[in-house]
mmCIF file of C-alpha atoms and ligand atoms in Angstrom:
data_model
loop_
_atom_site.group_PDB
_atom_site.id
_atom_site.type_symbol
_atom_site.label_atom_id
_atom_site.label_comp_id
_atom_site.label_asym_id
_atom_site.label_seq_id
_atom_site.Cartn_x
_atom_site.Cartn_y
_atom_site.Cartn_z
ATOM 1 C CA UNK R 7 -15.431 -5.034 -9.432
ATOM 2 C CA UNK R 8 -13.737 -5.826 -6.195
ATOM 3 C CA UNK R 9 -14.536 -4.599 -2.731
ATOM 4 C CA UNK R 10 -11.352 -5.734 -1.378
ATOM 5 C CA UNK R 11 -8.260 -3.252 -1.429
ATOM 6 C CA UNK R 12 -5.836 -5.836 -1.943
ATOM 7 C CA UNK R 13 -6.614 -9.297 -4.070
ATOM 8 C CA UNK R 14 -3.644 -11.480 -4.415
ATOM 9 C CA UNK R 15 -4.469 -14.523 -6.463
ATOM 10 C CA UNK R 16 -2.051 -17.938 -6.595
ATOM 11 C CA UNK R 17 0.977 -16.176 -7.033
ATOM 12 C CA UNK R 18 4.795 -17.930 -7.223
ATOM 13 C CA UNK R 19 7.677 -16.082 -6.364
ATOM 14 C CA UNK R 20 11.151 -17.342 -6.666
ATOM 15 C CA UNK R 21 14.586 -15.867 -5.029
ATOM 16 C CA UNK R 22 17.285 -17.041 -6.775
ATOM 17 C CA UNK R 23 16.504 -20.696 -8.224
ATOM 18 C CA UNK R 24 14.216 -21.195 -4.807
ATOM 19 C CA UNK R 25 10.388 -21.160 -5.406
ATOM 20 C CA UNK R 26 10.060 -20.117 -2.317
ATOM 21 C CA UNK R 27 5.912 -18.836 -2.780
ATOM 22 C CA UNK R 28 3.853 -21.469 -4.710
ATOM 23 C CA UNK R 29 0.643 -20.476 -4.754
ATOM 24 C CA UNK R 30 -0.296 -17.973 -1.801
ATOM 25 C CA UNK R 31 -3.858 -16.126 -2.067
ATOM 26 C CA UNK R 32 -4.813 -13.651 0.282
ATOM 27 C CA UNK R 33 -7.923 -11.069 0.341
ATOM 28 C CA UNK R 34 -7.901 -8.072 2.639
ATOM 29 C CA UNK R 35 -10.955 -6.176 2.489
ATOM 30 C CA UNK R 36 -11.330 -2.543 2.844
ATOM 31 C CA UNK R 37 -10.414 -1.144 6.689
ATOM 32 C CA UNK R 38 -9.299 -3.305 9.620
ATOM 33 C CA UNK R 39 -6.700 -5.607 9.926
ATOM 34 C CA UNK R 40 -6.003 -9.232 8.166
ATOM 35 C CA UNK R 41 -3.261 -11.133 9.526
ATOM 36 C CA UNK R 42 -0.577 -13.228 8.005
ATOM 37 C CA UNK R 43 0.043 -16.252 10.145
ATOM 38 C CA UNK R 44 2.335 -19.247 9.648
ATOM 39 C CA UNK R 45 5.611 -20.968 11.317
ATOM 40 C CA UNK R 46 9.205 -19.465 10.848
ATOM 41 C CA UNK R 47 10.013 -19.875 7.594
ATOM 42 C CA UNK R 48 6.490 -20.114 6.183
ATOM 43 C CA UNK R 49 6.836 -17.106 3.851
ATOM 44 C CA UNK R 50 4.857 -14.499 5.453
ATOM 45 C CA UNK R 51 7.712 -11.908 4.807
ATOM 46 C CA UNK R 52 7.975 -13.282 1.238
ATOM 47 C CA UNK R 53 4.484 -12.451 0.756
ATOM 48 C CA UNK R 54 4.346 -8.928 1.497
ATOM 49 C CA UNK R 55 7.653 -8.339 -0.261
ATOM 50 C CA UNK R 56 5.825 -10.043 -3.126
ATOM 51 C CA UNK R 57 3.283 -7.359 -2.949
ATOM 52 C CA UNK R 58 5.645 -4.651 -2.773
ATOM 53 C CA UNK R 59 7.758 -5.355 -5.491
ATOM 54 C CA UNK R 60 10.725 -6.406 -3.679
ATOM 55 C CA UNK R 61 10.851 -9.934 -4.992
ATOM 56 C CA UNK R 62 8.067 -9.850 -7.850
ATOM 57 C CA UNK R 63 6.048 -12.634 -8.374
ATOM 58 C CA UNK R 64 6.761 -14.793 -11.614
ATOM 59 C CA UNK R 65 3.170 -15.924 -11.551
ATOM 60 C CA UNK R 66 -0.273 -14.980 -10.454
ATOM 61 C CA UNK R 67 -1.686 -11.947 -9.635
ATOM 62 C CA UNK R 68 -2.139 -8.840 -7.144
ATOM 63 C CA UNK R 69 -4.523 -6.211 -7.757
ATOM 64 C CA UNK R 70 -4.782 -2.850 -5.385
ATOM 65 C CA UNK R 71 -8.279 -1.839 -5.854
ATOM 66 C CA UNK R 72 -8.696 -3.628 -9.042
ATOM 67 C CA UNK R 73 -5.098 -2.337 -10.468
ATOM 68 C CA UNK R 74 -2.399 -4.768 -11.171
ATOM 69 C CA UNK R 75 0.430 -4.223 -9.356
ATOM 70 C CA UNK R 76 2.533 -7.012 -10.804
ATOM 71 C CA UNK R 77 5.620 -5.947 -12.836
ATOM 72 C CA UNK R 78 5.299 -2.297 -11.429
ATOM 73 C CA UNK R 79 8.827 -1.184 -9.352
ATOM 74 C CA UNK R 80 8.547 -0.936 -5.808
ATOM 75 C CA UNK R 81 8.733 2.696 -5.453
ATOM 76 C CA UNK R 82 5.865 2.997 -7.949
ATOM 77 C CA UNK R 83 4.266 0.781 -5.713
ATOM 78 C CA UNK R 84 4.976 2.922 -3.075
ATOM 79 C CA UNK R 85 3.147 6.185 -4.954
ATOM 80 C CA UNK R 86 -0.047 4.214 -5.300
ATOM 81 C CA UNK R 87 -0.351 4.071 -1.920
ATOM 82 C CA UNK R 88 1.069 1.574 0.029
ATOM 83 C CA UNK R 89 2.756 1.673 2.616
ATOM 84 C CA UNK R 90 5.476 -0.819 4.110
ATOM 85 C CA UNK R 91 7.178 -1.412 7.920
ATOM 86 C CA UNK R 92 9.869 -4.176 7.434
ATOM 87 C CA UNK R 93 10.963 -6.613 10.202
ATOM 88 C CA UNK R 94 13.945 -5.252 12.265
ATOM 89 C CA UNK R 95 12.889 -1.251 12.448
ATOM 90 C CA UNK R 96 15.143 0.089 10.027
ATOM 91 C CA UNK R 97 15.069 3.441 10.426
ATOM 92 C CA UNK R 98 17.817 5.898 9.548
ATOM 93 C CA UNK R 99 20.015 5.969 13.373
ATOM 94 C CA UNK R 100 21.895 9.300 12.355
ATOM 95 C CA UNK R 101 18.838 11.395 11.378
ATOM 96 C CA UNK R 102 16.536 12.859 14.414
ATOM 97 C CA UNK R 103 12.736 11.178 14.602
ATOM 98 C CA UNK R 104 11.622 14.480 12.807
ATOM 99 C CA UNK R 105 13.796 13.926 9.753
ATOM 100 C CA UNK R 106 12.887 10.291 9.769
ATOM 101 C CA UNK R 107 9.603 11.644 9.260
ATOM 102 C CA UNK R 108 10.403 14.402 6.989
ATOM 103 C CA UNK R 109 12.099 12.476 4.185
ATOM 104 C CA UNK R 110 9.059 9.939 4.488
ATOM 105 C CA UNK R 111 6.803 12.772 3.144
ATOM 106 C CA UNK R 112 5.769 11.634 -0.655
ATOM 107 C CA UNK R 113 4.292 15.674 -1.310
ATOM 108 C CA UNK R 114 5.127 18.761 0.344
ATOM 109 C CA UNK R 115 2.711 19.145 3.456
ATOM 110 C CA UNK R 116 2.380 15.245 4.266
ATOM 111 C CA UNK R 117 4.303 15.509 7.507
ATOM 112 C CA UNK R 118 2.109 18.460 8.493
ATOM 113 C CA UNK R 119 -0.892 17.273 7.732
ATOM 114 C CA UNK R 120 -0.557 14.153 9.807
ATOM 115 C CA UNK R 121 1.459 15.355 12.482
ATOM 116 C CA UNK R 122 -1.312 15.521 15.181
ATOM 117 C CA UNK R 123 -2.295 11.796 14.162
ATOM 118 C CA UNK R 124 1.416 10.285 14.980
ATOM 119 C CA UNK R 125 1.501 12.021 17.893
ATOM 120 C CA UNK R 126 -1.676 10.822 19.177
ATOM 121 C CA UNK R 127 -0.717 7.970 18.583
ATOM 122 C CA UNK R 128 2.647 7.844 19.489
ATOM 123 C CA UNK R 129 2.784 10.319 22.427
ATOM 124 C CA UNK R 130 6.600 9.252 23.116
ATOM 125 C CA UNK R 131 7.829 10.642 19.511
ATOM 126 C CA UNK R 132 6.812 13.837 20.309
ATOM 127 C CA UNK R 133 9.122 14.210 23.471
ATOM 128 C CA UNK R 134 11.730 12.653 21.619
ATOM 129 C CA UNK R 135 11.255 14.686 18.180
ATOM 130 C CA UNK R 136 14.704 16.083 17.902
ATOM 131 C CA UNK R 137 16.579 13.359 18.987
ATOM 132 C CA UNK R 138 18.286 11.130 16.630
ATOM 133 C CA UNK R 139 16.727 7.450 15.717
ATOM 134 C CA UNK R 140 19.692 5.577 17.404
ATOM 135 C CA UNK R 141 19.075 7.181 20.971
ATOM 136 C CA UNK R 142 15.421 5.492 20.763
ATOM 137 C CA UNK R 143 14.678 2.222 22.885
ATOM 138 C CA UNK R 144 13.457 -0.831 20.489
ATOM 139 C CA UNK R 145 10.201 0.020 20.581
ATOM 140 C CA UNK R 146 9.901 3.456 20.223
ATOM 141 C CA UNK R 147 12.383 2.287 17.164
ATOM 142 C CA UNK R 148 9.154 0.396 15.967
ATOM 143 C CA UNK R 149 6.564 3.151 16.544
ATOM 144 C CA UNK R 150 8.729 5.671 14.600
ATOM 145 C CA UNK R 151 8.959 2.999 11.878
ATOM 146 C CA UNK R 152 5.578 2.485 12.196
ATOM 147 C CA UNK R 153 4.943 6.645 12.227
ATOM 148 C CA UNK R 154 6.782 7.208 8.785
ATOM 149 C CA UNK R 155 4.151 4.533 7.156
ATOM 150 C CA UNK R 156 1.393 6.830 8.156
ATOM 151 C CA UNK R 157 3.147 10.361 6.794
ATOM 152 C CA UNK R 158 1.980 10.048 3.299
ATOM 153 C CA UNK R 159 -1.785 8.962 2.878
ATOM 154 C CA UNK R 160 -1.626 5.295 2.186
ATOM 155 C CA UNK R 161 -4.576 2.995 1.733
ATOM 156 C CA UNK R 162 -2.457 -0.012 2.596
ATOM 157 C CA UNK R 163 -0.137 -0.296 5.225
ATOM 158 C CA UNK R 164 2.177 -3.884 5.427
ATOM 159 C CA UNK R 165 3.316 -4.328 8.410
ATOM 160 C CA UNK R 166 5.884 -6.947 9.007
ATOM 161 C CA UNK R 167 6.247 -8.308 13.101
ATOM 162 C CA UNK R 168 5.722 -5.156 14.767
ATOM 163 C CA UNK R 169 6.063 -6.802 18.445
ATOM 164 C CA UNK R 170 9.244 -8.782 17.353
ATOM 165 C CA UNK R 171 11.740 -8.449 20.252
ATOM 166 C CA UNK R 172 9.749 -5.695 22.361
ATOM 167 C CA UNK R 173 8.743 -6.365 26.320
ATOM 168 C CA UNK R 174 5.491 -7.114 27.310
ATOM 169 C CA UNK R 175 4.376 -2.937 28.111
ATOM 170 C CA UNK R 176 5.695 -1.618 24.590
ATOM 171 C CA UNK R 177 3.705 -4.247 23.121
ATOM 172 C CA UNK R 178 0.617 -3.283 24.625
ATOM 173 C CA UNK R 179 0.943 0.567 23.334
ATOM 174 C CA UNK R 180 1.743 -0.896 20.155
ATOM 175 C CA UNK R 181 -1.384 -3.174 19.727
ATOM 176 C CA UNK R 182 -3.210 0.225 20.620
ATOM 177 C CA UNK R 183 -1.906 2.307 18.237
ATOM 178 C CA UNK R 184 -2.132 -0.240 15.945
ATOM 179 C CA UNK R 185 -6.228 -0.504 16.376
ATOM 180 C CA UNK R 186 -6.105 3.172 16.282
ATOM 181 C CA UNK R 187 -4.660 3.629 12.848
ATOM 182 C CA UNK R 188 -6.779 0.180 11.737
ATOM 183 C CA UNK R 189 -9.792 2.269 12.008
ATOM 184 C CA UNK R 190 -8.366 5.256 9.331
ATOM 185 C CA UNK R 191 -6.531 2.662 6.978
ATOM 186 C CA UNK R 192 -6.330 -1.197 6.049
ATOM 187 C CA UNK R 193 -3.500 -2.972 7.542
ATOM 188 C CA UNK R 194 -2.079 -6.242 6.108
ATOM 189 C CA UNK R 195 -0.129 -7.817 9.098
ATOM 190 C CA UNK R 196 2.419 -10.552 9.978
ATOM 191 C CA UNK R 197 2.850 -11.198 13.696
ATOM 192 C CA UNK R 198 3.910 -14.657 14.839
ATOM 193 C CA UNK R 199 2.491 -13.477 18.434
ATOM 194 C CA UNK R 200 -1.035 -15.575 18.518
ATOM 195 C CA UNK R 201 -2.420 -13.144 21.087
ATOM 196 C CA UNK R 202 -1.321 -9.793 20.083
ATOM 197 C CA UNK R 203 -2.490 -11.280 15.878
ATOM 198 C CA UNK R 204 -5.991 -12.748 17.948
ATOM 199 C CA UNK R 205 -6.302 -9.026 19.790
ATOM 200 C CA UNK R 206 -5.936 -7.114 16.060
ATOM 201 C CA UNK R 207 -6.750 -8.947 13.878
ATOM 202 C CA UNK R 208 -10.505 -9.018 12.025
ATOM 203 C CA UNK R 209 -9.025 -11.584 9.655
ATOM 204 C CA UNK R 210 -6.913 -14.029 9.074
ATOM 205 C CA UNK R 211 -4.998 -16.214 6.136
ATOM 206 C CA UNK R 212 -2.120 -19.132 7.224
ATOM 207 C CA UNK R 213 0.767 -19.671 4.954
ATOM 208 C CA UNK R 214 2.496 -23.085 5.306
ATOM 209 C CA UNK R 215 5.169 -24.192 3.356
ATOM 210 C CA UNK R 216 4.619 -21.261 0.571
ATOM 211 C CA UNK R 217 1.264 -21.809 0.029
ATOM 212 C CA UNK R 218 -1.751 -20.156 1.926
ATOM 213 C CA UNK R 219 -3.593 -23.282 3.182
ATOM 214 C CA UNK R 220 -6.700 -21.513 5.569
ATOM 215 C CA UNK R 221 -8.349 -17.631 5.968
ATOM 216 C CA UNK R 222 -11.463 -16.828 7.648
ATOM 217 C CA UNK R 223 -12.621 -14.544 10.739
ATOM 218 C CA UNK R 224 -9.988 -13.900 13.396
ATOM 219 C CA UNK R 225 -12.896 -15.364 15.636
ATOM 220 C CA UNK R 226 -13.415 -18.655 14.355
ATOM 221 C CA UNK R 227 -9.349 -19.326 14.285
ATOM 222 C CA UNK R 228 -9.395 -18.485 18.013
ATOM 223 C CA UNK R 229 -11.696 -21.441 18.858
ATOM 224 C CA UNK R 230 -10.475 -23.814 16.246
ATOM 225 C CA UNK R 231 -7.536 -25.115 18.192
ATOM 226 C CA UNK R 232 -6.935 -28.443 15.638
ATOM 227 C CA UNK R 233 -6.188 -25.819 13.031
ATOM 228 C CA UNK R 234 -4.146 -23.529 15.357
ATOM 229 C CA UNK R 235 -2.158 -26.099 16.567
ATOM 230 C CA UNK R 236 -1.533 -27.531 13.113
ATOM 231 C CA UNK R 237 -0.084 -24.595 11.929
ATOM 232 C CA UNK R 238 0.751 -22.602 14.221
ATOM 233 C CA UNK R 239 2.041 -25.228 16.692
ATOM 234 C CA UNK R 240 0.772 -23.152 19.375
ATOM 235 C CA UNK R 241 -2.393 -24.669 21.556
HETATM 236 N N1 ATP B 8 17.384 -14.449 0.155
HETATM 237 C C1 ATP B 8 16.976 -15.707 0.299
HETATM 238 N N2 ATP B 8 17.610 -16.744 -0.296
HETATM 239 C C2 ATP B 8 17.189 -18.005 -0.161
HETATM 240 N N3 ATP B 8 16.109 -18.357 0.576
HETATM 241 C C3 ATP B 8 15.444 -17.382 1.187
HETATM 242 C C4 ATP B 8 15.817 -16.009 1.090
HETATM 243 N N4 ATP B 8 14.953 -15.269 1.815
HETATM 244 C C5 ATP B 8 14.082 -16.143 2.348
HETATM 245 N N5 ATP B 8 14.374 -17.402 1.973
HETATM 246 C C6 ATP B 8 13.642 -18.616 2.369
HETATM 247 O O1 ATP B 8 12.286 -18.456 2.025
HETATM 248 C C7 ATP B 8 11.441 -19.071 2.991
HETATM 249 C C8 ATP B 8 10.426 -18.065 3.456
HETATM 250 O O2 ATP B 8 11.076 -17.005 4.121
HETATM 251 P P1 ATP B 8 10.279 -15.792 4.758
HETATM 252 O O3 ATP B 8 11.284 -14.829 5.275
HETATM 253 O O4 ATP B 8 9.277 -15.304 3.790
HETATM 254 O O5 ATP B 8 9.526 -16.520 5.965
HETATM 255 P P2 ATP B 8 8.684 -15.920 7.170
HETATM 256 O O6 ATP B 8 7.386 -16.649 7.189
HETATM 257 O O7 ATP B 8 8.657 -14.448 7.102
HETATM 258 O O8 ATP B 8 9.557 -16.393 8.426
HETATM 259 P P3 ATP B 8 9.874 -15.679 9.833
HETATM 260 O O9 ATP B 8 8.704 -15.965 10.705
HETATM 261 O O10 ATP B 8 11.098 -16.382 10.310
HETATM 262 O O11 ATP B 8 10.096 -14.225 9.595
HETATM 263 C C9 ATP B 8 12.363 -19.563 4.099
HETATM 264 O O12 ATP B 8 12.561 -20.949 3.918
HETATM 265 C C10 ATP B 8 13.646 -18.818 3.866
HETATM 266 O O13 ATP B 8 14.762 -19.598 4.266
HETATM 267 MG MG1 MG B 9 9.418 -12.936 8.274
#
């Protein structure tokens, strides 16, 4: 039996006639955050897509808590608990950030039950409850696609470049919600920033090329600078 929630084991995923994953591996063990690092391109986004069911592996394997996940539709994935923030916030522009919420609600009750929890952690959504998603500035975009991950109780949340385009400030809420919510749920994360990913992060895995080619402690990445700056191109 596993410890980890999430074991994905050497799996190959192709869109279209590209084999675009060939053999990608990556562990995240129950609470805290792992991190998905790797160059533009790499296929970090392929990876938790993968996961999700959005462009299913064709070999390989992913298990959530021991359960195989492979072949299963996304929204099925979606019932057994996890939960997924794309890149680009989309969230529905028309619809206020309370009915952004409410149709995120997988059983009656979700949205109350973890109303106080978003709020704490997003203060800003509760000021702007009633307004609709378009009026929202990027980042409070983010944290309200961020917020309708946490409405229904997931045990994994993928979260897909959460600082992506945001100034310096947002970012620095963000990172602290982020922690926040890492400490009542495991977070698989992609974030090409190397200091917001060393700041989260408990654990990390590199994808190059479609292939996962290093993981370890978040720790021992930050002082291995050969390894960083083979990757990650960043010193
Ligand atoms: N729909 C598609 N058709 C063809 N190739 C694709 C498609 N989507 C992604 N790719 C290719 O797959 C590879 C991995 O893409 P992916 O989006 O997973 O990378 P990424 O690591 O998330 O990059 P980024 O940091 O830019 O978000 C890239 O070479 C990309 O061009
Ligand atoms: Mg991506």
């Amino acid at each position: 039996m596993t410890t980890n929630v999430l074991e994905v084991q050497a799996i190959h995923t192709f869109i279209g006639q590209f084999h675009i994953l060939e053999g990608v591996s990556v562990s995240v063990p129950k609470g805290g955050i792992t991190v998905l690092l790797g160059r533009n391109g790499a296929g970090k986004t392929t990876t938790l897509r993968s996961i999700m069911g959005l462009t299913p592996p064709s070999q390989g394997s992913i298990l959530l808590d021991g359960e195989s996940l492979v072949g299963r539709r996304p929204y099925t994935i979606a019932q057994m608990g996890v939960g997924y923030v794309p890149e680009h916030r989309a969230i529905f522009r028309e619809l206020s950030v309370r009915e952004n919420l409410v149709i995120a609600q997988r059983q009656r009750g979700d949205l109350e039950r973890r109303l106080d929890f978003i709020f704490e952690l997003f203060p800003d959504l509760k000021r702007l409850y009633h307004l609709p998603g378009g009026n929202l500035s990027g980042g409070q975009q983010q944290m309200l696609a961020v917020a309708r991950a946490l409405v229904p109780d997931n045990r994994l949340l993928l979260i897909d470049e959460p600082s992506e385009g945001l100034a310096p400030v947002i970012i620095e809420h963000l990172i602290a919600a982020i922690r926040k919510l890492a400490a009542q749920a495991t977070v698989l994360l992609v974030e090409q920033n190397f200091r917001v990913a060393s700041l989260l992060a408990d654990r990390y895995v590199i994808i190059d090329d479609g292939q996962s080619v290093a993981t370890g402690a978040m720790q021992d990445l930050r002082q291995d600078e050969q390894l960083v700056q083979k990757y990650l191109g960043v010193a």
